[in-house]
Amino acid sequence: ASVDRYVRAADGGVEAVATVGLRVPTWAASPEGTADPELAPMRVGTINIMTVLPVAMTDAALVNLVMTVTEAKSQALIEAGYPCTGTASDAVCVAVPAEGPEELFGGPRSEWGARAARAVHTAVRRGAEAWRPGDFR
């Protein structure tokens, strides 16, 4: 996937960087047997999100935070007018310090989950609004 075009956003100490390629937008739960034009041949255009937080988190909080980031991505896409939850090849990465007091929850109403959600939403929304299919070949 081409990652030379990206959007950055920050909120309260959380930073998000997103590449937003929407060549083949799709729903996460497509009906069985639905043709997926992204799989053959593989077509470039994906959403990759890197979110960095300045606080340590428990494993459970990290899992919850990945869900929060994914929900914020889907919300941004739908608000930008794309009838999808993303593409079939999207990736999410959350980075936090290995040491320090650990946050126990990463949901959208937790302090750090809310900040991550807003940063990701902003980055993905800006990227989706700027998407031009010819940008990725």
PDB file of C-alpha atoms in Angstrom:
ATOM      1  CA  ALA A   1       0.000   0.000   0.000  1.00  0.00           C
ATOM      2  CA  SER A   2       1.175   3.490  -0.738  1.00  0.00           C
ATOM      3  CA  VAL A   3       1.876   5.328   2.502  1.00  0.00           C
ATOM      4  CA  ASP A   4       3.453   8.516   1.170  1.00  0.00           C
ATOM      5  CA  ARG A   5       0.176  10.429   1.619  1.00  0.00           C
ATOM      6  CA  TYR A   6      -0.937  10.647   5.203  1.00  0.00           C
ATOM      7  CA  VAL A   7      -2.869  12.874   7.571  1.00  0.00           C
ATOM      8  CA  ARG A   8      -1.852  13.704  11.142  1.00  0.00           C
ATOM      9  CA  ALA A   9      -4.076  14.811  14.001  1.00  0.00           C
ATOM     10  CA  ALA A  10      -3.613  15.172  17.743  1.00  0.00           C
ATOM     11  CA  ASP A  11      -5.813  15.537  20.798  1.00  0.00           C
ATOM     12  CA  GLY A  12      -4.671  16.017  24.388  1.00  0.00           C
ATOM     13  CA  GLY A  13      -1.328  14.239  24.010  1.00  0.00           C
ATOM     14  CA  VAL A  14      -2.531  11.532  21.609  1.00  0.00           C
ATOM     15  CA  GLU A  15      -1.189  11.557  18.057  1.00  0.00           C
ATOM     16  CA  ALA A  16      -2.756   9.766  15.100  1.00  0.00           C
ATOM     17  CA  VAL A  17      -1.352   9.300  11.615  1.00  0.00           C
ATOM     18  CA  ALA A  18      -3.551   7.774   8.922  1.00  0.00           C
ATOM     19  CA  THR A  19      -3.077   6.840   5.305  1.00  0.00           C
ATOM     20  CA  VAL A  20      -6.486   6.877   3.685  1.00  0.00           C
ATOM     21  CA  GLY A  21      -6.959   5.025   0.429  1.00  0.00           C
ATOM     22  CA  LEU A  22     -10.524   4.168  -0.491  1.00  0.00           C
ATOM     23  CA  ARG A  23     -10.243   2.484  -3.881  1.00  0.00           C
ATOM     24  CA  VAL A  24     -12.469  -0.414  -2.739  1.00  0.00           C
ATOM     25  CA  PRO A  25     -14.530   0.605   0.307  1.00  0.00           C
ATOM     26  CA  THR A  26     -16.289  -2.321   1.961  1.00  0.00           C
ATOM     27  CA  TRP A  27     -18.412  -3.296   4.930  1.00  0.00           C
ATOM     28  CA  ALA A  28     -16.876  -5.489   7.621  1.00  0.00           C
ATOM     29  CA  ALA A  29     -19.828  -7.911   7.514  1.00  0.00           C
ATOM     30  CA  SER A  30     -20.459  -8.410   3.798  1.00  0.00           C
ATOM     31  CA  PRO A  31     -22.953 -11.138   2.904  1.00  0.00           C
ATOM     32  CA  GLU A  32     -21.427 -14.535   2.139  1.00  0.00           C
ATOM     33  CA  GLY A  33     -20.640 -14.968  -1.537  1.00  0.00           C
ATOM     34  CA  THR A  34     -20.326 -11.230  -2.209  1.00  0.00           C
ATOM     35  CA  ALA A  35     -17.604 -10.616  -4.775  1.00  0.00           C
ATOM     36  CA  ASP A  36     -14.675  -8.709  -3.331  1.00  0.00           C
ATOM     37  CA  PRO A  37     -12.935  -6.710  -6.064  1.00  0.00           C
ATOM     38  CA  GLU A  38     -10.061  -5.931  -3.714  1.00  0.00           C
ATOM     39  CA  LEU A  39      -8.866  -9.522  -3.589  1.00  0.00           C
ATOM     40  CA  ALA A  40      -8.324 -10.299  -7.273  1.00  0.00           C
ATOM     41  CA  PRO A  41      -6.385  -8.589  -8.551  1.00  0.00           C
ATOM     42  CA  MET A  42      -5.117  -6.828  -5.434  1.00  0.00           C
ATOM     43  CA  ARG A  43      -5.755  -3.109  -5.789  1.00  0.00           C
ATOM     44  CA  VAL A  44      -3.902  -0.466  -3.857  1.00  0.00           C
ATOM     45  CA  GLY A  45      -5.915   1.686  -1.480  1.00  0.00           C
ATOM     46  CA  THR A  46      -6.128   0.964   2.213  1.00  0.00           C
ATOM     47  CA  ILE A  47      -6.420   2.720   5.541  1.00  0.00           C
ATOM     48  CA  ASN A  48      -3.486   2.386   7.927  1.00  0.00           C
ATOM     49  CA  ILE A  49      -3.717   4.071  11.317  1.00  0.00           C
ATOM     50  CA  MET A  50      -0.899   4.578  13.817  1.00  0.00           C
ATOM     51  CA  THR A  51      -2.015   5.963  17.171  1.00  0.00           C
ATOM     52  CA  VAL A  52       0.499   6.934  19.862  1.00  0.00           C
ATOM     53  CA  LEU A  53      -0.455   7.573  23.480  1.00  0.00           C
ATOM     54  CA  PRO A  54       1.820   8.837  26.263  1.00  0.00           C
ATOM     55  CA  VAL A  55       0.432   6.438  28.909  1.00  0.00           C
ATOM     56  CA  ALA A  56       0.906   2.731  29.566  1.00  0.00           C
ATOM     57  CA  MET A  57      -2.130   0.440  29.293  1.00  0.00           C
ATOM     58  CA  THR A  58      -3.100  -3.032  30.401  1.00  0.00           C
ATOM     59  CA  ASP A  59      -3.473  -5.633  27.665  1.00  0.00           C
ATOM     60  CA  ALA A  60      -7.246  -5.457  28.046  1.00  0.00           C
ATOM     61  CA  ALA A  61      -7.191  -1.654  27.699  1.00  0.00           C
ATOM     62  CA  LEU A  62      -5.091  -1.978  24.532  1.00  0.00           C
ATOM     63  CA  VAL A  63      -7.614  -4.373  22.988  1.00  0.00           C
ATOM     64  CA  ASN A  64     -10.382  -1.964  23.904  1.00  0.00           C
ATOM     65  CA  LEU A  65      -8.402   0.954  22.457  1.00  0.00           C
ATOM     66  CA  VAL A  66      -7.962  -0.849  19.114  1.00  0.00           C
ATOM     67  CA  MET A  67     -11.760  -1.223  19.018  1.00  0.00           C
ATOM     68  CA  THR A  68     -12.180   2.472  19.832  1.00  0.00           C
ATOM     69  CA  VAL A  69      -9.776   3.474  17.045  1.00  0.00           C
ATOM     70  CA  THR A  70     -11.623   1.233  14.587  1.00  0.00           C
ATOM     71  CA  GLU A  71     -14.994   2.687  15.603  1.00  0.00           C
ATOM     72  CA  ALA A  72     -13.662   6.240  15.147  1.00  0.00           C
ATOM     73  CA  LYS A  73     -12.357   5.295  11.693  1.00  0.00           C
ATOM     74  CA  SER A  74     -15.749   3.911  10.651  1.00  0.00           C
ATOM     75  CA  GLN A  75     -17.573   6.960  12.022  1.00  0.00           C
ATOM     76  CA  ALA A  76     -15.297   9.303  10.063  1.00  0.00           C
ATOM     77  CA  LEU A  77     -15.788   7.364   6.827  1.00  0.00           C
ATOM     78  CA  ILE A  78     -19.569   7.334   7.140  1.00  0.00           C
ATOM     79  CA  GLU A  79     -19.648  11.046   8.015  1.00  0.00           C
ATOM     80  CA  ALA A  80     -17.464  11.765   4.956  1.00  0.00           C
ATOM     81  CA  GLY A  81     -20.061  10.054   2.764  1.00  0.00           C
ATOM     82  CA  TYR A  82     -18.475   6.625   2.246  1.00  0.00           C
ATOM     83  CA  PRO A  83     -20.943   3.778   2.820  1.00  0.00           C
ATOM     84  CA  CYS A  84     -18.372   1.474   4.415  1.00  0.00           C
ATOM     85  CA  THR A  85     -16.462   0.560   7.549  1.00  0.00           C
ATOM     86  CA  GLY A  86     -13.133   0.686   5.702  1.00  0.00           C
ATOM     87  CA  THR A  87     -11.330  -1.533   3.228  1.00  0.00           C
ATOM     88  CA  ALA A  88     -10.545  -5.243   3.509  1.00  0.00           C
ATOM     89  CA  SER A  89      -6.850  -4.563   4.083  1.00  0.00           C
ATOM     90  CA  ASP A  90      -6.967  -1.855   6.776  1.00  0.00           C
ATOM     91  CA  ALA A  91      -4.471  -1.928   9.633  1.00  0.00           C
ATOM     92  CA  VAL A  92      -4.483  -0.347  13.090  1.00  0.00           C
ATOM     93  CA  CYS A  93      -1.495   0.019  15.403  1.00  0.00           C
ATOM     94  CA  VAL A  94      -1.588   1.500  18.905  1.00  0.00           C
ATOM     95  CA  ALA A  95       1.704   2.356  20.617  1.00  0.00           C
ATOM     96  CA  VAL A  96       2.046   3.100  24.329  1.00  0.00           C
ATOM     97  CA  PRO A  97       4.972   3.190  26.775  1.00  0.00           C
ATOM     98  CA  ALA A  98       5.960  -0.197  28.208  1.00  0.00           C
ATOM     99  CA  GLU A  99       6.493   1.229  31.706  1.00  0.00           C
ATOM    100  CA  GLY A 100       4.454   3.368  34.043  1.00  0.00           C
ATOM    101  CA  PRO A 101       1.052   3.322  35.708  1.00  0.00           C
ATOM    102  CA  GLU A 102      -1.338   1.446  33.420  1.00  0.00           C
ATOM    103  CA  GLU A 103      -4.715   2.674  32.281  1.00  0.00           C
ATOM    104  CA  LEU A 104      -7.352  -0.023  32.764  1.00  0.00           C
ATOM    105  CA  PHE A 105      -9.813   0.968  30.019  1.00  0.00           C
ATOM    106  CA  GLY A 106      -9.469   2.312  26.477  1.00  0.00           C
ATOM    107  CA  GLY A 107     -13.102   2.788  25.472  1.00  0.00           C
ATOM    108  CA  PRO A 108     -14.435   5.947  23.846  1.00  0.00           C
ATOM    109  CA  ARG A 109     -15.621   7.428  27.147  1.00  0.00           C
ATOM    110  CA  SER A 110     -12.354   6.885  28.989  1.00  0.00           C
ATOM    111  CA  GLU A 111      -9.977   9.854  29.143  1.00  0.00           C
ATOM    112  CA  TRP A 112      -7.384   8.406  26.760  1.00  0.00           C
ATOM    113  CA  GLY A 113      -9.819   6.464  24.606  1.00  0.00           C
ATOM    114  CA  ALA A 114     -11.812   9.632  23.949  1.00  0.00           C
ATOM    115  CA  ARG A 115      -8.663  11.518  22.984  1.00  0.00           C
ATOM    116  CA  ALA A 116      -7.558   8.701  20.672  1.00  0.00           C
ATOM    117  CA  ALA A 117     -11.010   8.519  19.098  1.00  0.00           C
ATOM    118  CA  ARG A 118     -11.049  12.259  18.373  1.00  0.00           C
ATOM    119  CA  ALA A 119      -7.526  12.254  16.923  1.00  0.00           C
ATOM    120  CA  VAL A 120      -8.211   9.228  14.694  1.00  0.00           C
ATOM    121  CA  HIS A 121     -11.597  10.577  13.628  1.00  0.00           C
ATOM    122  CA  THR A 122     -10.037  13.876  12.580  1.00  0.00           C
ATOM    123  CA  ALA A 123      -7.184  12.244  10.648  1.00  0.00           C
ATOM    124  CA  VAL A 124      -9.381   9.720   8.840  1.00  0.00           C
ATOM    125  CA  ARG A 125     -12.119  12.248   8.092  1.00  0.00           C
ATOM    126  CA  ARG A 126      -9.615  14.678   6.562  1.00  0.00           C
ATOM    127  CA  GLY A 127      -8.046  11.852   4.566  1.00  0.00           C
ATOM    128  CA  ALA A 128     -11.406  10.575   3.334  1.00  0.00           C
ATOM    129  CA  GLU A 129     -12.525  14.046   2.300  1.00  0.00           C
ATOM    130  CA  ALA A 130      -9.290  14.509   0.338  1.00  0.00           C
ATOM    131  CA  TRP A 131      -9.351  11.037  -1.279  1.00  0.00           C
ATOM    132  CA  ARG A 132      -8.944  10.969  -5.036  1.00  0.00           C
ATOM    133  CA  PRO A 133      -8.868   7.494  -6.608  1.00  0.00           C
ATOM    134  CA  GLY A 134      -6.055   8.390  -9.018  1.00  0.00           C
ATOM    135  CA  ASP A 135      -3.720   9.115  -6.091  1.00  0.00           C
ATOM    136  CA  PHE A 136      -2.862   5.429  -5.609  1.00  0.00           C
ATOM    137  CA  ARG A 137      -1.856   3.354  -8.619  1.00  0.00           C
TER     138      ARG A 137
END
